[in-house]
CSV table of C-alpha atoms and ligand atoms in Angstrom, one decimal:
chain,number,residue,atom,x,y,z
A,1,UNK,CA,84.8,51.3,140.4
A,2,UNK,CA,85.6,47.6,140.7
A,3,UNK,CA,83.5,45.3,138.5
A,4,UNK,CA,82.0,41.9,139.2
A,5,UNK,CA,81.3,41.5,135.5
A,6,UNK,CA,81.7,38.0,134.0
A,7,UNK,CA,82.1,38.0,130.3
A,8,UNK,CA,80.5,35.2,128.3
A,9,UNK,CA,83.3,32.6,127.9
A,10,UNK,CA,83.1,32.7,124.1
A,11,UNK,CA,84.0,36.4,123.8
A,12,UNK,CA,87.3,37.0,122.1
A,13,UNK,CA,90.4,39.0,123.0
A,14,UNK,CA,89.4,41.9,120.7
A,15,UNK,CA,86.1,42.4,122.5
A,16,UNK,CA,87.8,42.3,125.9
A,17,UNK,CA,90.2,45.0,124.7
A,18,UNK,CA,87.4,47.2,123.5
A,19,UNK,CA,85.6,46.8,126.9
A,20,UNK,CA,88.9,47.7,128.7
A,21,UNK,CA,89.4,50.8,126.6
A,22,UNK,CA,85.9,52.1,127.0
A,23,UNK,CA,85.8,51.4,130.7
A,24,UNK,CA,89.0,53.3,131.2
A,25,UNK,CA,87.6,56.3,129.3
A,26,UNK,CA,84.2,56.1,131.2
A,27,UNK,CA,85.8,56.0,134.6
A,28,UNK,CA,88.5,58.5,134.0
A,29,UNK,CA,86.7,61.1,131.8
A,30,UNK,CA,82.9,60.6,132.3
A,31,UNK,CA,82.5,59.7,136.0
A,32,UNK,CA,84.1,63.0,137.3
A,33,UNK,CA,81.7,65.1,135.2
A,34,UNK,CA,78.5,63.1,135.6
A,35,UNK,CA,77.0,64.9,138.5
A,36,UNK,CA,77.5,68.3,137.0
A,37,UNK,CA,76.1,67.3,133.6
A,38,UNK,CA,73.1,65.9,135.5
A,39,UNK,CA,72.7,69.0,137.6
A,40,UNK,CA,73.0,71.4,134.6
A,41,UNK,CA,71.1,69.1,132.1
A,42,UNK,CA,74.0,69.9,129.8
A,43,UNK,CA,75.1,68.1,126.7
A,44,UNK,CA,78.6,66.6,127.1
A,45,UNK,CA,80.3,68.3,124.2
A,46,UNK,CA,83.9,67.5,125.3
A,47,UNK,CA,83.1,63.8,126.1
A,48,UNK,CA,81.3,63.5,122.7
A,49,UNK,CA,84.4,64.7,120.9
A,50,UNK,CA,86.7,62.5,122.9
A,51,UNK,CA,84.4,59.4,122.3
A,52,UNK,CA,84.5,60.3,118.5
A,53,UNK,CA,88.3,60.6,118.5
A,54,UNK,CA,88.6,57.3,120.2
A,55,UNK,CA,86.5,55.7,117.5
A,56,UNK,CA,83.7,54.7,119.7
A,57,UNK,CA,80.9,56.6,117.9
A,58,UNK,CA,81.3,55.3,114.4
A,59,UNK,CA,82.6,51.8,115.4
A,60,UNK,CA,80.1,49.7,113.4
A,61,UNK,CA,79.8,52.0,110.3
A,62,UNK,CA,81.7,51.8,107.0
A,63,UNK,CA,85.3,53.0,107.0
A,64,UNK,CA,84.7,54.7,103.7
A,65,UNK,CA,82.6,57.3,105.5
A,66,UNK,CA,84.8,57.6,108.6
A,67,UNK,CA,83.4,54.6,110.6
A,68,UNK,CA,85.4,51.9,112.2
A,69,UNK,CA,84.2,49.0,110.1
A,70,UNK,CA,83.7,47.0,113.4
A,71,UNK,CA,81.0,44.6,114.5
A,72,UNK,CA,77.8,45.4,116.3
A,73,UNK,CA,78.7,43.2,119.3
A,74,UNK,CA,81.6,45.6,119.9
A,75,UNK,CA,79.3,48.5,119.7
A,76,UNK,CA,77.0,46.9,122.3
A,77,UNK,CA,80.0,46.6,124.6
A,78,UNK,CA,80.9,50.2,124.0
A,79,UNK,CA,77.4,51.4,125.0
A,80,UNK,CA,77.2,49.0,127.9
A,81,UNK,CA,80.5,50.3,129.4
A,82,UNK,CA,79.5,53.9,128.9
A,83,UNK,CA,76.1,53.4,130.4
A,84,UNK,CA,77.6,51.5,133.4
A,85,UNK,CA,79.0,54.9,134.4
A,86,UNK,CA,76.5,57.3,132.8
A,87,UNK,CA,73.5,56.2,130.7
A,88,UNK,CA,72.6,59.8,129.6
A,89,UNK,CA,76.1,60.4,128.1
A,90,UNK,CA,75.9,57.0,126.4
A,91,UNK,CA,72.6,58.0,124.8
A,92,UNK,CA,74.3,60.7,122.7
A,93,UNK,CA,76.1,57.8,120.9
A,94,UNK,CA,72.9,55.7,120.7
A,95,UNK,CA,70.7,58.4,119.2
A,96,UNK,CA,73.4,59.4,116.8
A,97,UNK,CA,73.8,55.7,115.7
A,98,UNK,CA,70.1,55.5,114.8
A,99,UNK,CA,70.6,58.3,112.3
A,100,UNK,CA,73.9,56.8,111.1
A,101,UNK,CA,72.2,53.5,110.4
A,102,UNK,CA,69.4,55.1,108.4
A,103,UNK,CA,71.9,57.1,106.3
A,104,UNK,CA,74.2,54.1,105.8
A,105,UNK,CA,71.4,51.8,104.7
A,106,UNK,CA,69.3,54.2,102.6
A,107,UNK,CA,71.4,57.3,101.9
A,108,UNK,CA,72.8,58.1,98.4
A,109,UNK,CA,76.6,58.5,98.1
A,110,UNK,CA,76.1,62.3,98.2
A,111,UNK,CA,73.9,62.1,101.3
A,112,UNK,CA,76.5,59.9,103.1
A,113,UNK,CA,79.3,62.2,102.1
A,114,UNK,CA,77.4,65.3,103.4
A,115,UNK,CA,75.5,64.0,106.4
A,116,UNK,CA,77.0,60.7,107.5
A,117,UNK,CA,80.7,61.7,107.6
A,118,UNK,CA,80.3,64.6,110.1
A,119,UNK,CA,78.2,62.6,112.5
A,120,UNK,CA,80.8,59.8,112.5
A,121,UNK,CA,83.8,62.1,112.9
A,122,UNK,CA,82.1,64.0,115.7
A,123,UNK,CA,81.9,67.5,114.2
A,124,UNK,CA,78.2,67.2,114.2
A,125,UNK,CA,75.6,65.0,116.0
A,126,UNK,CA,72.5,63.4,114.5
A,127,UNK,CA,68.9,63.3,115.7
A,128,UNK,CA,65.9,61.2,114.7
A,129,UNK,CA,62.5,62.8,114.7
A,130,UNK,CA,59.7,60.3,114.5
A,131,UNK,CA,57.6,60.9,117.7
A,132,UNK,CA,55.0,63.6,117.8
A,133,UNK,CA,52.8,65.1,120.5
A,134,UNK,CA,49.9,62.8,119.3
A,135,UNK,CA,51.8,59.8,118.0
A,136,UNK,CA,54.5,57.8,119.8
A,137,UNK,CA,53.9,54.0,119.9
A,138,UNK,CA,51.4,54.5,117.0
A,139,UNK,CA,54.1,55.9,114.7
A,140,UNK,CA,52.0,55.2,111.6
A,141,UNK,CA,49.6,57.9,112.8
A,142,UNK,CA,52.0,60.9,112.6
A,143,UNK,CA,50.6,64.2,111.4
A,144,UNK,CA,53.7,66.1,110.1
A,145,UNK,CA,53.2,66.5,106.3
A,146,UNK,CA,55.6,67.0,103.4
A,147,UNK,CA,54.3,68.4,100.2
A,148,UNK,CA,56.3,68.3,96.9
A,149,UNK,CA,55.9,71.6,95.1
A,150,UNK,CA,57.5,70.4,91.9
A,151,UNK,CA,61.0,71.3,93.0
A,152,UNK,CA,61.3,71.1,96.8
A,153,UNK,CA,59.6,69.3,99.7
A,154,UNK,CA,57.8,71.7,102.0
A,155,UNK,CA,57.4,70.3,105.6
A,156,UNK,CA,54.9,71.4,108.2
A,157,UNK,CA,54.4,69.8,111.6
A,158,UNK,CA,55.9,69.2,115.0
A,159,UNK,CA,58.0,66.5,116.7
A,160,UNK,CA,58.6,66.0,120.4
A,161,UNK,CA,61.0,64.1,122.8
A,162,UNK,CA,63.8,64.3,120.2
A,163,UNK,CA,67.2,63.2,121.7
A,164,UNK,CA,70.3,65.1,120.6
A,165,UNK,CA,68.2,67.9,119.2
A,166,UNK,CA,69.0,71.5,119.6
A,167,UNK,CA,72.7,71.1,120.4
A,168,UNK,CA,75.4,73.5,119.3
A,169,UNK,CA,76.8,70.9,116.9
A,170,UNK,CA,73.5,69.7,115.6
A,171,UNK,CA,73.8,68.1,112.2
A,172,UNK,CA,71.2,66.1,110.2
A,173,UNK,CA,67.8,65.4,111.8
A,174,UNK,CA,66.0,62.5,110.0
A,175,UNK,CA,62.3,63.1,110.2
A,176,UNK,CA,59.3,61.1,109.2
A,177,UNK,CA,56.5,62.9,107.4
A,178,UNK,CA,53.2,62.0,105.6
A,179,UNK,CA,53.6,62.4,101.9
A,180,UNK,CA,50.3,61.1,100.7
A,181,UNK,CA,47.7,58.3,101.0
A,182,UNK,CA,48.4,54.7,100.1
A,183,UNK,CA,45.9,52.8,97.9
A,184,UNK,CA,44.7,50.9,101.0
A,185,UNK,CA,43.9,54.3,102.7
A,186,UNK,CA,46.8,54.3,105.1
A,187,UNK,CA,49.2,57.2,105.4
A,188,UNK,CA,52.2,57.2,103.0
A,189,UNK,CA,55.2,58.1,105.2
A,190,UNK,CA,58.6,59.2,103.9
A,191,UNK,CA,61.9,60.1,105.7
A,192,UNK,CA,63.7,63.3,105.0
A,193,UNK,CA,67.1,64.6,106.1
A,194,UNK,CA,66.8,68.2,107.5
A,195,UNK,CA,70.1,69.8,108.5
A,196,UNK,CA,70.2,72.2,111.4
A,197,UNK,CA,69.8,75.8,110.2
A,198,UNK,CA,67.3,75.1,107.5
A,199,UNK,CA,64.8,78.0,107.3
A,200,UNK,CA,61.5,77.0,108.8
A,201,UNK,CA,63.1,74.4,111.0
A,202,UNK,CA,63.2,75.5,114.7
A,203,UNK,CA,63.6,74.0,118.1
A,204,UNK,CA,61.1,74.4,120.8
A,205,UNK,CA,61.7,74.3,124.5
A,206,UNK,CA,64.3,72.1,126.1
A,207,UNK,CA,62.4,69.3,127.8
A,208,UNK,CA,63.2,68.8,131.5
A,209,UNK,CA,63.4,65.1,132.5
A,210,UNK,CA,63.7,62.8,135.5
A,211,UNK,CA,66.2,60.7,133.6
A,212,UNK,CA,68.8,61.1,130.7
A,213,UNK,CA,69.3,64.6,131.9
A,214,UNK,CA,72.6,65.0,130.2
A,215,UNK,CA,71.0,63.9,126.9
A,216,UNK,CA,69.4,67.0,125.4
A,217,UNK,CA,65.7,66.6,124.3
A,218,UNK,CA,63.7,69.2,122.5
A,219,UNK,CA,60.5,69.8,120.6
A,220,UNK,CA,61.0,70.5,116.9
A,221,UNK,CA,58.9,72.6,114.7
A,222,UNK,CA,58.6,72.7,110.9
A,223,UNK,CA,56.8,75.7,109.3
A,224,UNK,CA,56.9,75.9,105.5
A,225,UNK,CA,60.3,74.3,105.8
A,226,UNK,CA,61.5,73.8,102.3
A,227,UNK,CA,64.2,71.3,101.5
A,228,UNK,CA,65.6,70.2,98.1
A,229,UNK,CA,64.3,67.0,96.5
A,230,UNK,CA,67.6,65.2,97.1
A,231,UNK,CA,67.1,65.3,100.9
A,232,UNK,CA,64.4,62.6,100.6
A,233,UNK,CA,65.9,59.5,102.2
A,234,UNK,CA,65.6,56.5,99.9
A,235,UNK,CA,62.3,56.0,98.2
A,236,UNK,CA,59.2,58.1,98.7
A,237,UNK,CA,56.7,56.1,100.9
A,238,UNK,CA,59.5,53.9,102.3
A,239,UNK,CA,59.8,55.9,105.6
A,240,UNK,CA,58.0,53.6,108.0
A,241,UNK,CA,59.6,50.5,106.4
A,242,UNK,CA,63.1,52.1,106.8
A,243,UNK,CA,62.4,53.0,110.4
A,244,UNK,CA,61.0,49.6,111.3
A,245,UNK,CA,64.0,47.9,109.6
A,246,UNK,CA,66.5,49.7,111.8
A,247,UNK,CA,64.5,49.9,115.0
A,248,UNK,CA,65.4,46.3,116.0
A,249,UNK,CA,69.1,47.5,116.0
A,250,UNK,CA,68.0,50.4,118.1
A,251,UNK,CA,66.4,48.0,120.6
A,252,UNK,CA,69.7,46.1,120.9
A,253,UNK,CA,71.4,49.4,121.6
A,254,UNK,CA,68.9,50.5,124.2
A,255,UNK,CA,69.2,47.1,125.7
A,256,UNK,CA,73.0,47.7,125.9
A,257,UNK,CA,72.3,50.9,127.9
A,258,UNK,CA,70.1,48.9,130.2
A,259,UNK,CA,72.8,46.3,130.7
A,260,UNK,CA,75.2,49.1,131.7
A,261,UNK,CA,72.7,50.2,134.4
A,262,UNK,CA,72.4,46.6,135.6
A,263,UNK,CA,76.2,46.2,135.9
A,264,UNK,CA,76.7,49.6,137.4
A,265,UNK,CA,73.9,49.0,140.0
A,266,UNK,CA,75.6,45.7,140.9
A,267,UNK,CA,79.1,47.1,141.1
A,268,UNK,CA,78.1,50.1,143.2
A,269,UNK,CA,75.9,47.9,145.5
A,270,UNK,CA,78.7,45.4,146.2
A,271,UNK,CA,81.2,48.2,146.9
A,272,UNK,CA,78.7,50.0,149.2
A,273,UNK,CA,77.7,46.8,151.1
A,274,UNK,CA,81.3,46.0,151.8
A,275,UNK,CA,82.0,49.6,153.1
A,276,UNK,CA,78.9,50.6,155.0
A,277,UNK,CA,78.2,49.2,158.4
A,278,UNK,CA,75.0,48.8,160.4
A,279,UNK,CA,74.4,47.1,163.7
A,280,UNK,CA,78.1,46.6,164.0
A,281,UNK,CA,78.5,44.7,160.8
A,282,UNK,CA,79.1,45.5,157.1
A,283,UNK,CA,75.8,45.5,155.1
A,284,UNK,CA,77.4,42.7,153.1
A,285,UNK,CA,76.7,40.3,155.9
A,286,UNK,CA,72.9,40.8,155.8
A,287,UNK,CA,71.2,38.1,153.9
A,288,UNK,CA,68.3,40.3,152.8
A,289,UNK,CA,70.8,42.5,150.9
A,290,UNK,CA,72.9,39.6,149.7
A,291,UNK,CA,69.8,38.3,147.9
A,292,UNK,CA,69.3,41.6,146.1
A,293,UNK,CA,72.8,41.6,144.6
A,294,UNK,CA,72.4,37.9,143.7
A,295,UNK,CA,69.3,38.7,141.7
A,296,UNK,CA,70.9,41.8,140.0
A,297,UNK,CA,74.0,39.7,139.0
A,298,UNK,CA,71.8,36.9,137.6
A,299,UNK,CA,69.7,39.3,135.6
A,300,UNK,CA,72.8,41.1,134.3
A,301,UNK,CA,74.2,37.8,133.1
A,302,UNK,CA,71.0,36.8,131.4
A,303,UNK,CA,70.6,40.2,129.8
A,304,UNK,CA,74.2,40.1,128.6
A,305,UNK,CA,73.7,36.7,126.9
A,306,UNK,CA,70.4,37.8,125.3
A,307,UNK,CA,71.9,41.1,124.0
A,308,UNK,CA,75.1,39.6,122.7
A,309,UNK,CA,73.2,36.9,121.0
A,310,UNK,CA,71.0,39.4,119.2
A,311,UNK,CA,74.0,41.4,118.2
A,312,UNK,CA,75.8,38.3,117.0
A,313,UNK,CA,72.8,37.4,114.9
A,314,UNK,CA,72.8,40.9,113.3
A,315,UNK,CA,76.6,40.6,112.7
A,316,UNK,CA,76.0,37.2,111.0
A,317,UNK,CA,73.2,38.7,108.8
A,318,UNK,CA,70.6,36.4,110.4
A,319,UNK,CA,67.1,37.6,111.4
A,320,UNK,CA,67.2,39.1,114.9
A,321,UNK,CA,64.0,41.1,115.4
A,322,UNK,CA,62.3,38.9,118.0
A,323,UNK,CA,65.6,38.4,119.9
A,324,UNK,CA,66.1,42.2,119.9
A,325,UNK,CA,62.7,42.9,121.3
A,326,UNK,CA,63.1,40.2,124.0
A,327,UNK,CA,66.5,41.4,124.9
A,328,UNK,CA,65.4,45.0,125.1
A,329,UNK,CA,62.3,44.1,127.2
A,330,UNK,CA,64.3,41.9,129.6
A,331,UNK,CA,67.3,44.2,130.0
A,332,UNK,CA,65.3,47.4,130.5
A,333,UNK,CA,62.8,46.0,133.0
A,334,UNK,CA,65.5,44.4,135.0
A,335,UNK,CA,67.6,47.5,134.8
A,336,UNK,CA,64.7,49.4,136.4
A,337,UNK,CA,64.4,46.8,139.2
A,338,UNK,CA,68.2,46.8,139.7
A,339,UNK,CA,68.4,50.6,139.8
A,340,UNK,CA,65.6,50.5,142.4
A,341,UNK,CA,67.3,47.9,144.5
A,342,UNK,CA,70.7,49.6,144.3
A,343,UNK,CA,69.1,52.8,145.6
A,344,UNK,CA,67.5,50.8,148.4
A,345,UNK,CA,70.8,49.2,149.4
A,346,UNK,CA,72.3,52.8,149.6
A,347,UNK,CA,69.6,53.9,152.0
A,348,UNK,CA,69.2,57.6,152.3
A,349,UNK,CA,72.4,58.3,150.4
A,350,UNK,CA,70.8,56.5,147.4
A,351,UNK,CA,68.3,59.4,147.1
A,352,UNK,CA,71.1,62.0,147.0
A,353,UNK,CA,71.9,63.3,143.5
A,354,UNK,CA,75.6,63.1,144.2
A,355,UNK,CA,75.3,59.3,144.3
A,356,UNK,CA,75.3,57.7,140.8
A,357,UNK,CA,72.7,55.1,141.9
A,358,UNK,CA,70.2,58.1,142.4
A,359,UNK,CA,70.9,59.3,138.8
A,360,UNK,CA,70.7,55.9,137.3
A,361,UNK,CA,67.2,55.4,138.8
A,362,UNK,CA,65.7,58.0,136.4
A,363,UNK,CA,67.8,56.8,133.5
A,364,UNK,CA,66.5,53.3,133.9
A,365,UNK,CA,62.9,54.4,133.7
A,366,UNK,CA,63.5,56.0,130.3
A,367,UNK,CA,64.7,52.7,128.9
A,368,UNK,CA,61.4,51.1,129.5
A,369,UNK,CA,59.8,53.7,127.2
A,370,UNK,CA,62.1,54.6,124.3
A,371,UNK,CA,62.6,52.6,121.1
A,372,UNK,CA,59.2,50.9,121.8
A,373,UNK,CA,57.7,50.6,125.3
A,374,UNK,CA,57.6,47.3,127.2
A,375,UNK,CA,54.0,46.9,126.1
A,376,UNK,CA,55.0,47.3,122.5
A,377,UNK,CA,57.8,44.8,122.9
A,378,UNK,CA,55.4,42.3,124.3
A,379,UNK,CA,53.0,42.9,121.4
A,380,UNK,CA,55.8,42.2,118.9
A,381,UNK,CA,57.0,39.1,120.7
A,382,UNK,CA,53.4,37.7,121.1
A,383,UNK,CA,52.7,38.5,117.4
A,384,UNK,CA,55.6,36.3,116.3
A,385,UNK,CA,54.5,33.5,118.7
A,386,UNK,CA,50.9,33.5,117.6
A,387,UNK,CA,51.4,34.1,113.9
B,401,LIG,C1,63.8,60.8,127.1
B,401,LIG,C2,63.2,60.4,125.8
B,401,LIG,C3,63.9,60.5,124.6
B,401,LIG,C4,63.3,60.2,123.4
B,401,LIG,N1,64.0,60.3,122.2
B,401,LIG,C5,63.3,60.2,121.0
B,401,LIG,C6,64.0,60.4,119.8
B,401,LIG,O1,65.2,60.7,119.7
B,401,LIG,N2,63.3,60.3,118.6
B,401,LIG,C7,61.9,60.0,118.6
B,401,LIG,O2,61.4,59.9,117.5
B,401,LIG,N3,61.3,59.7,119.8
B,401,LIG,C8,61.9,59.8,121.0
B,401,LIG,N4,61.3,59.5,122.1
B,401,LIG,C9,59.9,59.1,122.1
B,401,LIG,C10,59.6,57.7,122.4
B,401,LIG,O3,60.0,56.9,121.4
B,401,LIG,C11,58.1,57.6,122.8
B,401,LIG,O4,57.9,58.2,124.0
B,401,LIG,C12,57.7,56.1,122.9
B,401,LIG,O5,57.7,55.5,121.6
B,401,LIG,C13,56.2,56.0,123.5
B,401,LIG,O6,55.4,56.9,122.8
B,401,LIG,P1,54.4,57.9,123.7
B,401,LIG,O7,55.3,58.6,124.6
B,401,LIG,O8,53.7,58.7,122.7
B,401,LIG,O9,53.5,57.0,124.5
B,401,LIG,P2,52.1,56.4,124.0
B,401,LIG,O10,52.3,55.7,122.6
B,401,LIG,O11,51.0,57.4,124.1
B,401,LIG,O12,51.8,55.3,125.1
B,401,LIG,C14,51.3,55.5,126.4
B,401,LIG,C15,51.2,54.2,127.1
B,401,LIG,O13,50.2,53.4,126.4
B,401,LIG,C16,50.9,52.1,126.1
B,401,LIG,N5,50.3,51.6,124.8
B,401,LIG,C17,50.3,52.3,123.6
B,401,LIG,N6,49.7,51.5,122.7
B,401,LIG,C18,49.5,50.3,123.3
B,401,LIG,C19,48.9,49.1,122.9
B,401,LIG,N7,48.5,48.9,121.6
B,401,LIG,N8,48.7,48.1,123.8
B,401,LIG,C20,49.1,48.3,125.0
B,401,LIG,N9,49.6,49.4,125.5
B,401,LIG,C21,49.8,50.4,124.6
B,401,LIG,C22,52.3,52.4,126.0
B,401,LIG,O14,53.1,51.3,126.2
B,401,LIG,C23,52.5,53.4,127.2
B,401,LIG,O15,52.5,52.7,128.3
B,401,LIG,C24,61.9,59.8,123.4
B,401,LIG,C25,61.2,59.7,124.6
B,401,LIG,C26,61.8,60.0,125.8
B,401,LIG,C27,61.0,59.9,127.0
């Protein structure tokens, strides 16, 4: 697939090389499998291993634990290029990264050795369990509980919508649970690392979705699930703080997936408009359609600048929370519009599952919901403006 992508002029040679390598991989290895993975709602095991071997998965994490020691801007480009071809496959890396960030930032050396290494080298895949049937946006209101019996933590509760859960190579799931009540009456929430196979930890049904179909999503159940005290992540009561501290990074990464959909929608639309004819002319000659691609290209460029800026701020150690929310909001909402317009440009073929624009349509919708819905992003942005 040819691309109309224009890199920001200030990007260096190294970032261009990473983009080139990921694009080659995505087009050669992912594209031929995308439709089957979508059809079968199957986790892309082979692609996951290949992406790990190429160093894409652990790119921004410490070399000491098997990461690439790279920058976050590079990782944004990795996700963008993967999602340009298949957003659901890209989400395997995104959800795994959320776990890797928590373990990197808050894990003990022993936890990093045991849980971080295998999800960076690809032998396992990580999942993050925050959302519950009755608490998504309102994460402080989760009901899963963990009780310390003097020796072990015993967890009871349920999680839902958990990406990367229930795979054959499932590794650590980091889950949030209520461990008490704070002096101000609010719930005390702590994070725990629960490896697959722990007695009392089971997966529920595989959830069937209109988007991210090749990203496996399960319900998870914890019944008298006992784990050793050293599987508490960081301090007791720090769970929500840990999650909120890394969620802005997650927003940049979801924004990167949205940017991939924007660029993929643009590239596929341009190619189709040049090839498809109506009324004796190529679609490319109709101004009504020209305006659609002009808008998608403009939004892709703006989203790219916003996302790269947020990633560069993170790399520089500067605050980036508001920029991350704005970039995620902008990129995901425009990805949805772009996916819609790309489908429209493809006419009836755009509705057919064999066409990537049809599959990207469902994927784009997911991005307006995960890692904080559009409404939640607007709340965060407004809060900083009005503080
Ligand atoms: C495919 C998929 C994969 C996911 N993967 C994971 C995962 O790996 N781990 C995980 O923990 N979670 C995951 N999630 C869950 C996701 O994070 C939640 O769906 C999301 O946070 C929204 O929560 P909710 O679905 O409970 O919606 P709700 O919180 O019930 O919101 C419903 C609607 O109300 C709006 N709303 C809520 N509060 C307000 C408010 N104060 N003001 C205005 N509007 C409001 C929301 O924006 C939304 O439109 C996944 C979800 C999906 C769909």
